[in-house]
Structure formats: structure tokens, C-alpha cells
Amino acid sequence: MGLDDRDALQTLRAAVDPNGPHSDALIGRFYTHWFAIDATVRDLFPPDMAPQRRALSQALGWLLGEMIAQRAEEPVAFLAQLGRDHRKYGVTHSHYDTMREALLATLRGHLTYVWDGRIAEATVDFVDLVIGVMRGAADAEQGPPFCDGTVVEHIRATRDVSVVRLQLDQRLPYHPGQYVTVQVPQWPRRWRYLSPAIPDDGTGSVEFHIRSVIGGMVSPAIIGETTVGDRWRLSHPLGGLHVDREAGDVLMVAGSTGLAPLRSLIMDLCREAENPRVHLFFGGRYPSDLYDLPTLWQIASMNPWLSVTPVSEFSTDPPWAADYPDHTPPRGLHVRQTGLLPEVVTRYGGWGDRQILICGGPQMVTATKAALIAKGAPPERIQHDPLS
């Protein structure tokens, strides 16, 4: 029965369940086996494998859950994107072959006491699906796996937000609203997701807004150590955040540097004379965290279809804000509101007639989405990037 055998797939899912007691050890054995039979693989991964083990366990668990529910569209799209993205690591055909061998051997060894014809068939079919879709998507992709660029400007906008501008060696085509993974010289083989804050203009210029994540490794290094002349590597663009010009007016909700992809979409809309109405809520913890209000003011002053409402959790700035640029825009924007983004946004109504785009931290996105749905917004009208 293979992938139609839900009981066999459930057995596999229980084995890799990231919340299960044996998942981390199982995934650890897989990587140990893979590195043993293919020494070239180890250099593709960072020294600390714990995050990688968790990510693989979560991915396998989700994929098997979708297979059990007989849903194939999203898993295939996810695997195809994964295959295209993994080209940046230098993954080859032989790596897929040895990955298949190691994964099958590890699962068979872990499930020795229940291994039979049904489990074997389901396991082989599932692993072949994963490997086949990833490899096929990678082979079909014609664009470059990555693009290198030079940092030409680094602006410390706030204590924990930087604006970094690069000039790429060659154009990296992307749609406004997409994101890329970025590798910086301070952390080789550590990739971080970033969204360009300007549309692709054909010249290879790109701008990123980066917020330092507490406990993170890459973002603090970017903010504290990036200098003009640094060489960055960018992956193939991913994601599908977009504005449909024919689908009505738009609500955008941005938390901190979640503004970047939404600003890119707004700047792209400026290329046309007629646009849907767009209302952007831009939020931060303090008023000084609203680092891009002057730019938004300039755009809104020339485009009457755009409204911008600043939002901060606190009404006044901390003392350290005086050490950074003053981001107060000239008069003309909506009066700044105080409170949490989900609360402020839903004070204005349910927004059920809008296309809704939400960008920011996972907690903010989840809370804002839930608040809007509770107010009557259709879930199918709400877009956001993957939360993990």
C-alpha cells in the first residue's frame, strides 16, 4: 500500500516526532551514518548540529502528518522549494543517493521490532518521495544557486536594528515580498532569512533591515560587526507574499523589521498610476523603534492611496534612544497609536473586505491573525510568511 497505508505512516511519524522521547537520538544516528558513508557531506553543515536535527525532525513529522491526511499539494511544494534552496550548499546527486541510503538504514534499524513488508514499503515510498521531489526541483532550476555581493552602506537605525545596503555582483531576480537566505562572513554556513526592503530594480542593488534577536548568533553579528566591503552570499529567492491589484483594498501589518517585505510591495505599487487603497500599521516597542517613518511619510505624501498608522507599545522613548537618529516624520501621517499591534489594528474594525498581509515576529503574526479572524476577517484572505 505504500503511501496509502496510514497505519504504517503513523508508525514512522511516531518515530520522528520532535516531541517524542527518541526523535533526537534517531535523527542524530541518521546524520552520524550519513557522515560516515559520505565524508563530503559534513562540510555542508555548521559545527553545531542541534538546530539542524530539530529542523529535520519537525520537517519529517509535518510531511508524514500531511501524508497520513492524504494531502500532497503542500508537501510537494515544500520539498520542491527545499530542493531549489539546498543548491546554495553545493548539494550534488551523490549526496541525495547517500542521504537515501543513510535515512532508510537508520529508520529500519530504529523500527527493527515492528519492521515488516508494510512498514518497509511505506518507508521506501516516503523516502523516495522526499529525495525525488527535492532532486527533481533542483535539477529543473535554471537560475544561479546563490549570488555574492558587497556591503556598500551600514546604518545603525536603532539600538537593535540595522539597515544594510549591498551591491550584488549580478542581478538576483526576485518579486517584491519574497525573502532570501543570507550568509555573512562572521558566521560561515549559518544562513538567516531576510527580506529585501526594495523591489528588484535590475541593477543588483538590495537593501535589508535586520533586527537583533535575543539569544541569536547571526543577527547580533550583522548589527555589531558588519562593515563596508564585507562580502555576503544570498540564496535563490523564496516565498509568495503579494498584492493582487484586482482583489480589492489592502491591510498591511508590520512589526519592526517585518516592514521590509511590505515596504518593497508598497514601492512596487508606486510604479503604477492606479492602485488599491493600502493601510499600513507599522509597530515597534518604543516610538524610536519606528525607524522607517520618514521614508513612509515621503511615499504616502505622494501616493494618496497609502495610509500609514504608527503604533508603539510605550508612549515615550527610553534614554538610550537619544544615541540614534530621530525617526519622527513631518506632520502628515496618522497620529501614532499606543498599544499592541493586534489590539490597535482591530480597534479600527474587522478588515474583512481587505487583502491582509502580516509580517514580523511569529508571536505578533499569530496574535494579529487570530485577532483579525475573531473580528470576522476570512482566514483565506490573510497572508504571512512561514513562521518556522
PDB file of N, CA and C in Angstrom, residues 14 38 57 133 142 145 166-167 176 178 185-186 193 233-234 247 263 286 289 305-306 328 342 347 368:
ATOM      1  N   ALA A  14       5.513   8.584  14.463  1.00  0.00           N
ATOM      2  CA  ALA A  14       5.787   8.476  15.895  1.00  0.00           C
ATOM      3  C   ALA A  14       7.287   8.377  16.157  1.00  0.00           C
ATOM      4  N   ASP A  38      29.593   9.128   3.661  1.00  0.00           N
ATOM      5  CA  ASP A  38      29.899  10.174   2.684  1.00  0.00           C
ATOM      6  C   ASP A  38      30.579  11.327   3.419  1.00  0.00           C
ATOM      7  N   SER A  57      13.706  16.914  12.134  1.00  0.00           N
ATOM      8  CA  SER A  57      12.653  16.178  12.838  1.00  0.00           C
ATOM      9  C   SER A  57      11.296  16.845  12.624  1.00  0.00           C
ATOM     10  N   VAL A 133      11.478  14.462  -5.162  1.00  0.00           N
ATOM     11  CA  VAL A 133      10.964  15.808  -5.400  1.00  0.00           C
ATOM     12  C   VAL A 133      12.072  16.846  -5.213  1.00  0.00           C
ATOM     13  N   GLN A 142      16.906  26.718 -13.260  1.00  0.00           N
ATOM     14  CA  GLN A 142      17.897  27.238 -14.200  1.00  0.00           C
ATOM     15  C   GLN A 142      18.719  28.393 -13.635  1.00  0.00           C
ATOM     16  N   PRO A 145      22.404  29.233  -7.994  1.00  0.00           N
ATOM     17  CA  PRO A 145      22.022  28.819  -6.640  1.00  0.00           C
ATOM     18  C   PRO A 145      22.233  29.913  -5.609  1.00  0.00           C
ATOM     19  N   LEU A 166      23.569  46.563  -0.135  1.00  0.00           N
ATOM     20  CA  LEU A 166      24.589  45.812  -0.868  1.00  0.00           C
ATOM     21  C   LEU A 166      24.488  46.099  -2.362  1.00  0.00           C
ATOM     22  N   GLN A 167      25.629  45.908  -3.027  1.00  0.00           N
ATOM     23  CA  GLN A 167      25.661  45.876  -4.486  1.00  0.00           C
ATOM     24  C   GLN A 167      26.067  44.466  -4.890  1.00  0.00           C
ATOM     25  N   PRO A 176       8.791  41.488  -5.342  1.00  0.00           N
ATOM     26  CA  PRO A 176       8.568  42.194  -4.076  1.00  0.00           C
ATOM     27  C   PRO A 176       7.779  41.305  -3.116  1.00  0.00           C
ATOM     28  N   GLN A 178       9.181  38.719  -1.510  1.00  0.00           N
ATOM     29  CA  GLN A 178       9.908  37.467  -1.303  1.00  0.00           C
ATOM     30  C   GLN A 178      11.028  37.656  -0.279  1.00  0.00           C
ATOM     31  N   PRO A 185      30.127  36.830   6.462  1.00  0.00           N
ATOM     32  CA  PRO A 185      31.468  36.285   6.737  1.00  0.00           C
ATOM     33  C   PRO A 185      31.716  35.972   8.202  1.00  0.00           C
ATOM     34  N   GLN A 186      30.982  36.629   9.108  1.00  0.00           N
ATOM     35  CA  GLN A 186      31.192  36.375  10.537  1.00  0.00           C
ATOM     36  C   GLN A 186      30.715  34.980  10.943  1.00  0.00           C
ATOM     37  N   TYR A 193      17.216  34.093   7.279  1.00  0.00           N
ATOM     38  CA  TYR A 193      16.206  34.603   6.358  1.00  0.00           C
ATOM     39  C   TYR A 193      16.103  36.121   6.479  1.00  0.00           C
ATOM     40  N   ARG A 233      26.647  36.436   0.892  1.00  0.00           N
ATOM     41  CA  ARG A 233      26.129  35.487  -0.103  1.00  0.00           C
ATOM     42  C   ARG A 233      24.616  35.355   0.082  1.00  0.00           C
ATOM     43  N   LEU A 234      23.872  35.495  -0.988  1.00  0.00           N
ATOM     44  CA  LEU A 234      22.415  35.428  -0.966  1.00  0.00           C
ATOM     45  C   LEU A 234      21.936  34.228  -1.764  1.00  0.00           C
ATOM     46  N   ALA A 247      -7.911  42.336  -6.450  1.00  0.00           N
ATOM     47  CA  ALA A 247      -8.637  41.686  -5.348  1.00  0.00           C
ATOM     48  C   ALA A 247      -9.064  42.656  -4.254  1.00  0.00           C
ATOM     49  N   ARG A 263       7.243  47.099   2.682  1.00  0.00           N
ATOM     50  CA  ARG A 263       7.720  48.316   2.033  1.00  0.00           C
ATOM     51  C   ARG A 263       8.101  48.044   0.591  1.00  0.00           C
ATOM     52  N   TYR A 286       8.996  50.974  21.217  1.00  0.00           N
ATOM     53  CA  TYR A 286       9.063  52.392  21.581  1.00  0.00           C
ATOM     54  C   TYR A 286       8.861  53.244  20.325  1.00  0.00           C
ATOM     55  N   ASP A 289      11.602  53.024  17.850  1.00  0.00           N
ATOM     56  CA  ASP A 289      11.754  51.794  17.073  1.00  0.00           C
ATOM     57  C   ASP A 289      11.108  51.880  15.701  1.00  0.00           C
ATOM     58  N   TRP A 305      -3.265  56.845  -2.108  1.00  0.00           N
ATOM     59  CA  TRP A 305      -3.855  55.540  -1.829  1.00  0.00           C
ATOM     60  C   TRP A 305      -3.220  54.873  -0.595  1.00  0.00           C
ATOM     61  N   LEU A 306      -2.109  55.430  -0.089  1.00  0.00           N
ATOM     62  CA  LEU A 306      -1.402  54.832   1.050  1.00  0.00           C
ATOM     63  C   LEU A 306      -1.679  55.611   2.330  1.00  0.00           C
ATOM     64  N   THR A 328      11.260  60.710  13.816  1.00  0.00           N
ATOM     65  CA  THR A 328       9.964  61.373  13.787  1.00  0.00           C
ATOM     66  C   THR A 328       9.737  62.003  12.416  1.00  0.00           C
ATOM     67  N   PRO A 342      -2.012  43.830  17.563  1.00  0.00           N
ATOM     68  CA  PRO A 342      -3.307  43.177  17.350  1.00  0.00           C
ATOM     69  C   PRO A 342      -4.474  43.984  17.900  1.00  0.00           C
ATOM     70  N   ARG A 347      -9.081  47.660  16.632  1.00  0.00           N
ATOM     71  CA  ARG A 347      -9.907  48.787  17.048  1.00  0.00           C
ATOM     72  C   ARG A 347     -10.562  49.469  15.849  1.00  0.00           C
ATOM     73  N   THR A 368      -1.950  38.620  15.800  1.00  0.00           N
ATOM     74  CA  THR A 368      -2.687  39.519  14.922  1.00  0.00           C
ATOM     75  C   THR A 368      -3.642  38.746  14.029  1.00  0.00           C
TER      76      THR A 368
END
